[in-house]
Coordinates of C-alpha atoms and ligand atoms in Angstrom, one line a residue:
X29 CA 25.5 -0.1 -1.4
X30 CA 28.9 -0.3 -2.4
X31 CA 30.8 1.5 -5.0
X32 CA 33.0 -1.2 -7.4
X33 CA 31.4 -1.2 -10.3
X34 CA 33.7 -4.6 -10.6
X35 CA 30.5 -7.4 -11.4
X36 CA 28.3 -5.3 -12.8
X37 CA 26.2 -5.0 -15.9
X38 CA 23.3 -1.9 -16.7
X39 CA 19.9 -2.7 -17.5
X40 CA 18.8 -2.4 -20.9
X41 CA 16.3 0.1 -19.4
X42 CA 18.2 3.3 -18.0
X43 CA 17.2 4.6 -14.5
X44 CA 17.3 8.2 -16.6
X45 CA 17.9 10.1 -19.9
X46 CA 21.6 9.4 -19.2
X47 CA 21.5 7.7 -16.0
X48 CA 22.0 3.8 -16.4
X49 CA 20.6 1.0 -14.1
X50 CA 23.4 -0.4 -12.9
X51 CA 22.8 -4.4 -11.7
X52 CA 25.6 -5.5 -9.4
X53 CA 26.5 -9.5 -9.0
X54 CA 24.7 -9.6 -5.8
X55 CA 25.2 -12.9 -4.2
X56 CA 22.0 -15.2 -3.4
X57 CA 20.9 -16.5 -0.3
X58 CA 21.3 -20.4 0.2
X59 CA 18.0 -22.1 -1.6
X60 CA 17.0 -23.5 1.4
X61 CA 16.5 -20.5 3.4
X62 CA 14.8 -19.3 1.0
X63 CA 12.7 -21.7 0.9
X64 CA 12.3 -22.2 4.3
X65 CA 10.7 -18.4 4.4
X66 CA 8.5 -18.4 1.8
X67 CA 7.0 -21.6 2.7
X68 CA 5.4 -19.2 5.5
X69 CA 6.4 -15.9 4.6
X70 CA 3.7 -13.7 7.0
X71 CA 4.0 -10.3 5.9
X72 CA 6.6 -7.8 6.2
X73 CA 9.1 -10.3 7.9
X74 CA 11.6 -11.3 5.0
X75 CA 13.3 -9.7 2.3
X76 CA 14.7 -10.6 -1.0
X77 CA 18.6 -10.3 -1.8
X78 CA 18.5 -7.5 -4.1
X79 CA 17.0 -3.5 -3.7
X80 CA 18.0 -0.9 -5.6
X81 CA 19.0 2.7 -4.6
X82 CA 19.1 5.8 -6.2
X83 CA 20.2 9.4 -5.3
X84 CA 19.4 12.9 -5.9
X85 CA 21.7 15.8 -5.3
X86 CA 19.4 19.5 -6.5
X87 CA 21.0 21.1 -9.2
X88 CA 22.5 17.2 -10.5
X89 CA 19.1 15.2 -10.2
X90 CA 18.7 11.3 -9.9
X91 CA 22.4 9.4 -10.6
X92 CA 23.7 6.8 -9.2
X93 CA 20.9 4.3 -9.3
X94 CA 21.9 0.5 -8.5
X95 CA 20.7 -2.8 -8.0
X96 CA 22.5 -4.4 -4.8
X97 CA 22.8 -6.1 -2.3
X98 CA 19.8 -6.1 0.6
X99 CA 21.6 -4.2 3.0
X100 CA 21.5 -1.7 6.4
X101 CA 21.8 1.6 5.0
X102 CA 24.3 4.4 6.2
X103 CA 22.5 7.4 7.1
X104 CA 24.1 10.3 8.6
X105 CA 22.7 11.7 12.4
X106 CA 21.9 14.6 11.1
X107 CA 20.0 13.1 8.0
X108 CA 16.8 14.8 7.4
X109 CA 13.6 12.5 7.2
X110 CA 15.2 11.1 10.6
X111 CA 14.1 14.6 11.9
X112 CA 11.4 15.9 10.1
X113 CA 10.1 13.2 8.9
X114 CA 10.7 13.9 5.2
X115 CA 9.9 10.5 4.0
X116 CA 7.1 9.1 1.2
X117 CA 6.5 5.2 0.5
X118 CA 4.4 3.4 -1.9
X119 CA 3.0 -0.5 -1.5
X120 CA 2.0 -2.9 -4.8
X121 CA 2.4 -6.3 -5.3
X122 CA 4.1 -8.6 -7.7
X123 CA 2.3 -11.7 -8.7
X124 CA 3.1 -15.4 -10.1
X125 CA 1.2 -16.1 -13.1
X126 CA 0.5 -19.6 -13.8
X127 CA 2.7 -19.6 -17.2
X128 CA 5.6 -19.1 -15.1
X129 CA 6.2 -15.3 -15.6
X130 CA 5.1 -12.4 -13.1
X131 CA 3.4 -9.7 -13.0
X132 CA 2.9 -6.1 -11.3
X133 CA -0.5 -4.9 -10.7
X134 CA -1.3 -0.9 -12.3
X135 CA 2.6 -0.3 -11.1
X136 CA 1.7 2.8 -13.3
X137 CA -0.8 4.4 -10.7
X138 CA 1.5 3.6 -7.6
X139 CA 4.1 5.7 -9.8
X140 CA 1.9 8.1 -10.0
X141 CA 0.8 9.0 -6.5
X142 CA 4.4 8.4 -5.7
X143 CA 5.2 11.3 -7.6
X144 CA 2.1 13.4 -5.9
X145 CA 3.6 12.1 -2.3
X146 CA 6.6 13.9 -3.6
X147 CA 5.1 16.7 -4.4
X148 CA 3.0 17.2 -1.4
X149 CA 6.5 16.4 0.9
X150 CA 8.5 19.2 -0.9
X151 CA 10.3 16.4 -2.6
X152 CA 11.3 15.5 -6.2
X153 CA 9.2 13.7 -7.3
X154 CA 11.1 10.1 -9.4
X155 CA 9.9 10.1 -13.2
X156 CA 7.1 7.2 -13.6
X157 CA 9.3 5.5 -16.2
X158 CA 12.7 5.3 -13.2
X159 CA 9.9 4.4 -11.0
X160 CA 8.9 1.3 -12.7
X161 CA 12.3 0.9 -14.0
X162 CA 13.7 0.3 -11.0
X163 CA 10.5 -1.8 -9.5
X164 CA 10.8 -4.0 -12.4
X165 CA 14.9 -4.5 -12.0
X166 CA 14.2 -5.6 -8.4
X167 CA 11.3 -8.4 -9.1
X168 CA 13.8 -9.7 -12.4
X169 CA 16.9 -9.8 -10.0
X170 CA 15.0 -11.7 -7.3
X171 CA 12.0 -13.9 -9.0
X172 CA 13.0 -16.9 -7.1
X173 CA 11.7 -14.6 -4.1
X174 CA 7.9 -14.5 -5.6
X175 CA 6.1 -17.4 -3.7
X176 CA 3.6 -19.1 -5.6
X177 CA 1.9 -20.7 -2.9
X178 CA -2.2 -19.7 -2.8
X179 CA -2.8 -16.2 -2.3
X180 CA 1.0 -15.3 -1.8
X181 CA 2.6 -12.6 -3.8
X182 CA 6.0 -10.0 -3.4
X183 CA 4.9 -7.3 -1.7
X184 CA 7.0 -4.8 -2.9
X185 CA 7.9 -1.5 -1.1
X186 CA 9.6 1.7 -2.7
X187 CA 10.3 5.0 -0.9
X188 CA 12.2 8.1 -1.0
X189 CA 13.8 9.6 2.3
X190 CA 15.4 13.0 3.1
X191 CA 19.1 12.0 4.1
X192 CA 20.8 15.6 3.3
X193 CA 22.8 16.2 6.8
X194 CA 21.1 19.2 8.3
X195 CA 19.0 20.6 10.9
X196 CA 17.8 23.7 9.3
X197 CA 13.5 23.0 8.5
X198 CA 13.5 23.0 4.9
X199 CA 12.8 20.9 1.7
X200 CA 16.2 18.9 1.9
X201 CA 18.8 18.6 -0.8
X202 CA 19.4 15.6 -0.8
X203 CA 17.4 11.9 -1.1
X204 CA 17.9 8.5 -1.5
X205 CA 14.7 6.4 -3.5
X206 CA 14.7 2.6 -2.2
X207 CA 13.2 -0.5 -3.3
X208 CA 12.8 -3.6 -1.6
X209 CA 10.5 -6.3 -1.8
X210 CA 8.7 -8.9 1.0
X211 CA 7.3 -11.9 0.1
X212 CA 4.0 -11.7 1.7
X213 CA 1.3 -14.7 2.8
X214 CA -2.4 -13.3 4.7
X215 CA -1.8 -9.7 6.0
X216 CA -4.2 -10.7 9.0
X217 CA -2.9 -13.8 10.6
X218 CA -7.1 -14.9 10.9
X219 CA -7.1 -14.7 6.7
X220 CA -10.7 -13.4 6.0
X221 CA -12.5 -13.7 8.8
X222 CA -14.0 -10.5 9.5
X223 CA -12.3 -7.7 11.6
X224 CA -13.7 -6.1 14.7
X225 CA -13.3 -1.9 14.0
X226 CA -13.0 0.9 17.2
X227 CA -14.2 4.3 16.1
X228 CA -11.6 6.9 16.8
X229 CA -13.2 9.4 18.7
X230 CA -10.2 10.6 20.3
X231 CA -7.7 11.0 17.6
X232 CA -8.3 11.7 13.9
X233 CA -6.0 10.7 10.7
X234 CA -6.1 13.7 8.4
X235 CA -7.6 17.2 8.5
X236 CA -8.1 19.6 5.3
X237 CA -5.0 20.3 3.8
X238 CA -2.7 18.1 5.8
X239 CA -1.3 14.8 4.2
X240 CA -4.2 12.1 4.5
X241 CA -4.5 11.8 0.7
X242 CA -0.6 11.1 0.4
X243 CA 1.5 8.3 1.6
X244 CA 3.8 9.6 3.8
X245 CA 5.5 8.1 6.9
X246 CA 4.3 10.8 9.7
X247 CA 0.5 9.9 8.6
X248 CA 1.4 6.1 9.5
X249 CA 3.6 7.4 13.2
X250 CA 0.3 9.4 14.0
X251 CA -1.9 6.6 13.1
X252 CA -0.2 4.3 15.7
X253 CA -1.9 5.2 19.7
X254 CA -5.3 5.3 17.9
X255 CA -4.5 1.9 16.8
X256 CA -3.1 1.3 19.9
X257 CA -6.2 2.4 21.4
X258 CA -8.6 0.0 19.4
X259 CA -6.5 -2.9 20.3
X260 CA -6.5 -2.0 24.0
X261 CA -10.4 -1.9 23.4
X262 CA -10.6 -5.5 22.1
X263 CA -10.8 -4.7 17.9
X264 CA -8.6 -5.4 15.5
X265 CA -8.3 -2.3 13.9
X266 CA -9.0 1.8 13.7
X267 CA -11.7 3.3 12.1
X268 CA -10.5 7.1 11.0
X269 CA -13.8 9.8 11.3
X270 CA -13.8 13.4 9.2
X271 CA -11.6 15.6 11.4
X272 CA -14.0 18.4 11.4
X273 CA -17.4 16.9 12.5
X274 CA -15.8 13.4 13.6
X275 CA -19.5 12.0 11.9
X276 CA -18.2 10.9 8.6
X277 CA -16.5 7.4 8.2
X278 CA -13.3 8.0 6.2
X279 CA -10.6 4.8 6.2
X280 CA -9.9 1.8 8.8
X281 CA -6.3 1.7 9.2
X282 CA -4.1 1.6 5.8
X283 CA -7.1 0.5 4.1
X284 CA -10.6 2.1 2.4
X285 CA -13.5 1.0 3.3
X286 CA -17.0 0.2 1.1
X287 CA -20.5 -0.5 2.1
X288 CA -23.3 -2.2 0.4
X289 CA -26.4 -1.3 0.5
X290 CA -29.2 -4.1 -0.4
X291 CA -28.4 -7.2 -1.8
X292 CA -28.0 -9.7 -4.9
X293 CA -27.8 -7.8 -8.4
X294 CA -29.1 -4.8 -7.5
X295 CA -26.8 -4.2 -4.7
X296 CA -25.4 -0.7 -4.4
X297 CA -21.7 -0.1 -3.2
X298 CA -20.9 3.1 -1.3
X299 CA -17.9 4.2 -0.7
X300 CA -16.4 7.6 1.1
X301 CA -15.5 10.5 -1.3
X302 CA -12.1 11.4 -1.9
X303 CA -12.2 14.6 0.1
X304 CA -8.6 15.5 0.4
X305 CA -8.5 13.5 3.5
X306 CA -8.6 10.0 2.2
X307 CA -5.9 8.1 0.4
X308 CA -7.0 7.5 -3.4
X309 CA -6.5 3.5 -3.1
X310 CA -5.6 1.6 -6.3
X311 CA -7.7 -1.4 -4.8
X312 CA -10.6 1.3 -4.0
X313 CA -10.1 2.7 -7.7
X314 CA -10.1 -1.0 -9.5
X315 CA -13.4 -2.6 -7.4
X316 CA -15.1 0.3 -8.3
X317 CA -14.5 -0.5 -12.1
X318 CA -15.3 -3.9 -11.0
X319 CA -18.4 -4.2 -9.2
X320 CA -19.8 -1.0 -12.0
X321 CA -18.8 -4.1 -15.0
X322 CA -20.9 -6.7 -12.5
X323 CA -23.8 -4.1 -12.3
X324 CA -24.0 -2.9 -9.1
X325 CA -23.9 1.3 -8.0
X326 CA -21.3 2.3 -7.0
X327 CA -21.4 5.8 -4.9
X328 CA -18.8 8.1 -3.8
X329 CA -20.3 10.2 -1.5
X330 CA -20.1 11.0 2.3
X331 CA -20.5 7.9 4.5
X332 CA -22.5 9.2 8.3
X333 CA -21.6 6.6 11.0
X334 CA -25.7 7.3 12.4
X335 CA -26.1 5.9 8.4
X336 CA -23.7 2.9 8.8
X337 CA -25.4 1.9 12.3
X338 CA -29.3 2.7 11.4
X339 CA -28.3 1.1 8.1
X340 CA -27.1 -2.5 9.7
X341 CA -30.2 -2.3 12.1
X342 CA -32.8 -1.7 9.9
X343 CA -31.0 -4.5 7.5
X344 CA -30.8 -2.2 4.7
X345 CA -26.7 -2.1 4.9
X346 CA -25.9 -5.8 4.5
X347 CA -22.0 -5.8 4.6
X348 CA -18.8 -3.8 5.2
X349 CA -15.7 -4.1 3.6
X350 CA -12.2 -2.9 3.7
X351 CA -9.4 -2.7 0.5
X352 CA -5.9 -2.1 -0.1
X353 CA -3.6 -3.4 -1.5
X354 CA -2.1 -5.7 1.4
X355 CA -5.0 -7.2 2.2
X356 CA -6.5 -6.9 -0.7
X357 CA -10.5 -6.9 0.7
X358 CA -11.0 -7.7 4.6
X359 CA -14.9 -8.2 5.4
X360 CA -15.8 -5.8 8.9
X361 CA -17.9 -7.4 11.1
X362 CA -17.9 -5.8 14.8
X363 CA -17.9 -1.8 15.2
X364 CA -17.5 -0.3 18.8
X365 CA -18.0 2.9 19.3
X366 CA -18.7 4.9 22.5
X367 CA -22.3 6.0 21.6
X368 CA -22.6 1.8 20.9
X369 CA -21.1 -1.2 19.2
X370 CA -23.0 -2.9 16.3
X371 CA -22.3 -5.4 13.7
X372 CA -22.9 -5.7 10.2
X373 CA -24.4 -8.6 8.9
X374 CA -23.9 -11.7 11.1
X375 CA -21.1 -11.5 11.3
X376 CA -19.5 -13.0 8.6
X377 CA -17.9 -12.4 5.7
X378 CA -21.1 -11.0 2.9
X379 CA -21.3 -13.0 -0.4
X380 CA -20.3 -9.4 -2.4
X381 CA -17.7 -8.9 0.0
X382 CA -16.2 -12.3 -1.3
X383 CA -17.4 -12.1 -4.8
X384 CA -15.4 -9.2 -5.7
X385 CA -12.5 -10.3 -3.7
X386 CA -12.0 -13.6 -6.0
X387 CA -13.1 -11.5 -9.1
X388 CA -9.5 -9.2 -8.3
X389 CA -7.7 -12.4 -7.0
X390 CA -8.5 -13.9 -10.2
X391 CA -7.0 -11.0 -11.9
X392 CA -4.6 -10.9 -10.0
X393 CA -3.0 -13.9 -10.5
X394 CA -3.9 -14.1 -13.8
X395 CA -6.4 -16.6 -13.3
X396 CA -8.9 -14.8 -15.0
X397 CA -8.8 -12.3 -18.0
X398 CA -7.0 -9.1 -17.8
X399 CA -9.6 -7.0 -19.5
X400 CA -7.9 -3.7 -18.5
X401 CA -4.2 -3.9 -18.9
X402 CA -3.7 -4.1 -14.9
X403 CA -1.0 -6.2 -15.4
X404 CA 2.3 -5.7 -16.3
X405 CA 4.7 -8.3 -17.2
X406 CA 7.8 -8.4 -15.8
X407 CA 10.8 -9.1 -18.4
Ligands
LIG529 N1 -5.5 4.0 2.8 C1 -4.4 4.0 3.4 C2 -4.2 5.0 4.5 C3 -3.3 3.2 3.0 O1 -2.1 3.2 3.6 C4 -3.5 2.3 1.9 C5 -2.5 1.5 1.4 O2 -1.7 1.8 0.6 C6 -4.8 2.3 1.3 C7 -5.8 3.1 1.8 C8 -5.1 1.4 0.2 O3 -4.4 1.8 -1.0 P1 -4.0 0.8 -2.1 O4 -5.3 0.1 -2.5 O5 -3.5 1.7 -3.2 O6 -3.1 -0.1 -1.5
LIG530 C1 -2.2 -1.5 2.3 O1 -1.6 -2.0 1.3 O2 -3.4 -1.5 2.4 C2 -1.4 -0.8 3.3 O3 -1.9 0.1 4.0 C3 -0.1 -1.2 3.5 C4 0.4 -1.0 4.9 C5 1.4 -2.1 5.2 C6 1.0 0.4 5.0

């Protein structure tokens, strides 16, 4: 951040009623680094030239908000989230369309738990319209960034943080909202091969009334020595149970999970209810519009691990899958468990499992129609 307003323009969209997007001259990267990361961009390892950053002072609001330079913030010691963890993000992608422009997927609904991740945090919450105001700045400023190579998109990351200096535990008064963006290849190095899931039975995600149906940075610190835990056990990821009976399948990781039950036309989807402890996933949300357009069922109910392992033995729960929007859909093969591993299927990846996957891809990347306004164009 810097404060000449020297080579600078505003947005024709204002950040606020009165509070103009200001887009500094920031200076590019040579082509050929560029280049040279998104040929094999990963995920989470790069970042474009450009974020933006806006503040919020109580009793003046948002001001301030700027498109600059990617660069190492200045936080104060003292600064809040560093303490108490005051501190919300949000994850959606940015995608190249094959005429050349690009495209958000349902930035709207990412605004819009953004704002309940706020809420929940004792934070204030940033209007949808600065949201996507600022969201759309970033992925303008740094196009050249989207990588148009199979399956690769901007993965684009805005968050709020706490930076009022003071110790005192109370809602702070004082916050910076970020964005940045990643250009992002396979979030599992493998692709989709299927994932081996541990059961935590030792440590849970969310209890009633905590945070588990927010996105805030303490549920993702808590989530870590389970994680920890599953690697250590040979799997490649966690698999969250209810806190209270530790019997009900909730998430794996940062992503919902979906069984089917069955198979061909008539195959039913089930996936766990949002409780209050689950996040609401906007990949979760769109398959189950999806696979209810291709005719299957698709429940929200309670999901009983003795359902999810009598149901793979006795051949009546044919495949597993998990959604979000990093990974999009990520089949599950192995589950280990103390009371006893199983695994779905044979193993690999089920043919809904990969149907629905290239149904969204297709949307997507706007290889396929856009039937329900998911996409929003970038200008
Ligand atoms: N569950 C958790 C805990 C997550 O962090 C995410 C990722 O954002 C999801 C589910 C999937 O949500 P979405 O589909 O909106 O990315
Ligand atoms: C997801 O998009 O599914 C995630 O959980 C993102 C993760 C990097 C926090």
């Amino acid at each position: 951040m810097t404060d000449t307003l020297a080579d600078s323009r505003t947005s024709p969209r204002a950040f606020a009623a009165g509070v103009p997007l200001v887009l500094e001259d920031v200076p590019r990267r040579p082509a050929a680094e560029r280049a040279e990361q998104l040929a094999d961009p990963g995920f989470g390892r790069y970042f474009t030239d450009s974020m933006v950053v806006a503040r919020y002072r109580a009793g003046e609001g948002w001001h301030d908000a700027r498109l600059t330079r990617y660069a190492p913030l200045q936080l104060d010691p003292s600064a809040a989230a560093l303490h108490y963890a005051q501190s919300i993000f949000e994850g959606l992608k940015a995608y190249a369309q094959p005429d050349g422009t690009v495209a958000t997927f349902r930035p709207e609904a990412n605004a819009a738990r953004f704002a309940r991740s706020a809420t929940r945090l004792a934070m204030p919450p940033v209007p949808a319209e600065s949201f996507l105001a600022a969201v759309d700045a970033l992925v303008d400023a740094d196009r050249d960034w989207v990588p148009t190579g199979p399956d690769q998109t901007l993965y684009i990351r805005p968050y709020m943080l706490a930076v009022e200096p003071f110790l005192g535990v109370r809602p702070a008064h004082e916050y910076l909202f970020i964005v940045i963006a990643s250009p992002a290849g396979a979030y599992f190095p493998r692709g989709v091969q299927p994932v081996s899931v541990y059961l935590s039975e030792d440590y849970i995600r969310a209890a009633p009334g905590g945070t588990g149906d927010v996105k805030c940075a303490g549920n993702y610190a808590a989530s870590l020595l389970a994680q920890e835990q599953a690697l250590a056990a040979g799997c490649d990821q966690v698999v969250w149970l209810d806190a209270t009976e530790k019997r009900y399948v909730e998430e794996m990781g940062g992503m919902n999970l979906f069984f089917v039950r069955g198979s061909g036309a008539d195959a039913e989807l089930i996936t766990p209810e949002l409780t209050g402890t689950l996040l609401p996933g906007i990949t979760r949300e769109s398959l189950i519009t999806l696979a209810r357009e291709l005719g299957h069922t698709v429940t929200e109910r309670r999901f009983d691990v003795e359902e999810w392992r009598s149901g793979v033995e006795d051949g009546s729960i044919t495949e597993t899958f998990a959604c979000g929007t990093a990974a999009v859909i990520t089949p599950v093969g192995q589950v280990r468990a103390r009371t006893g591993d199983f695994t779905v299927g044979d193993g690999t990846p089920g043919p809904l499992t990969m149907a629905l996957r290239s149904h969204l891809l297709d949307i997507q990347h706007g290889r396929t129609a856009d039937a329900h306004g998911w996409l929003h164009q970038v200008r």
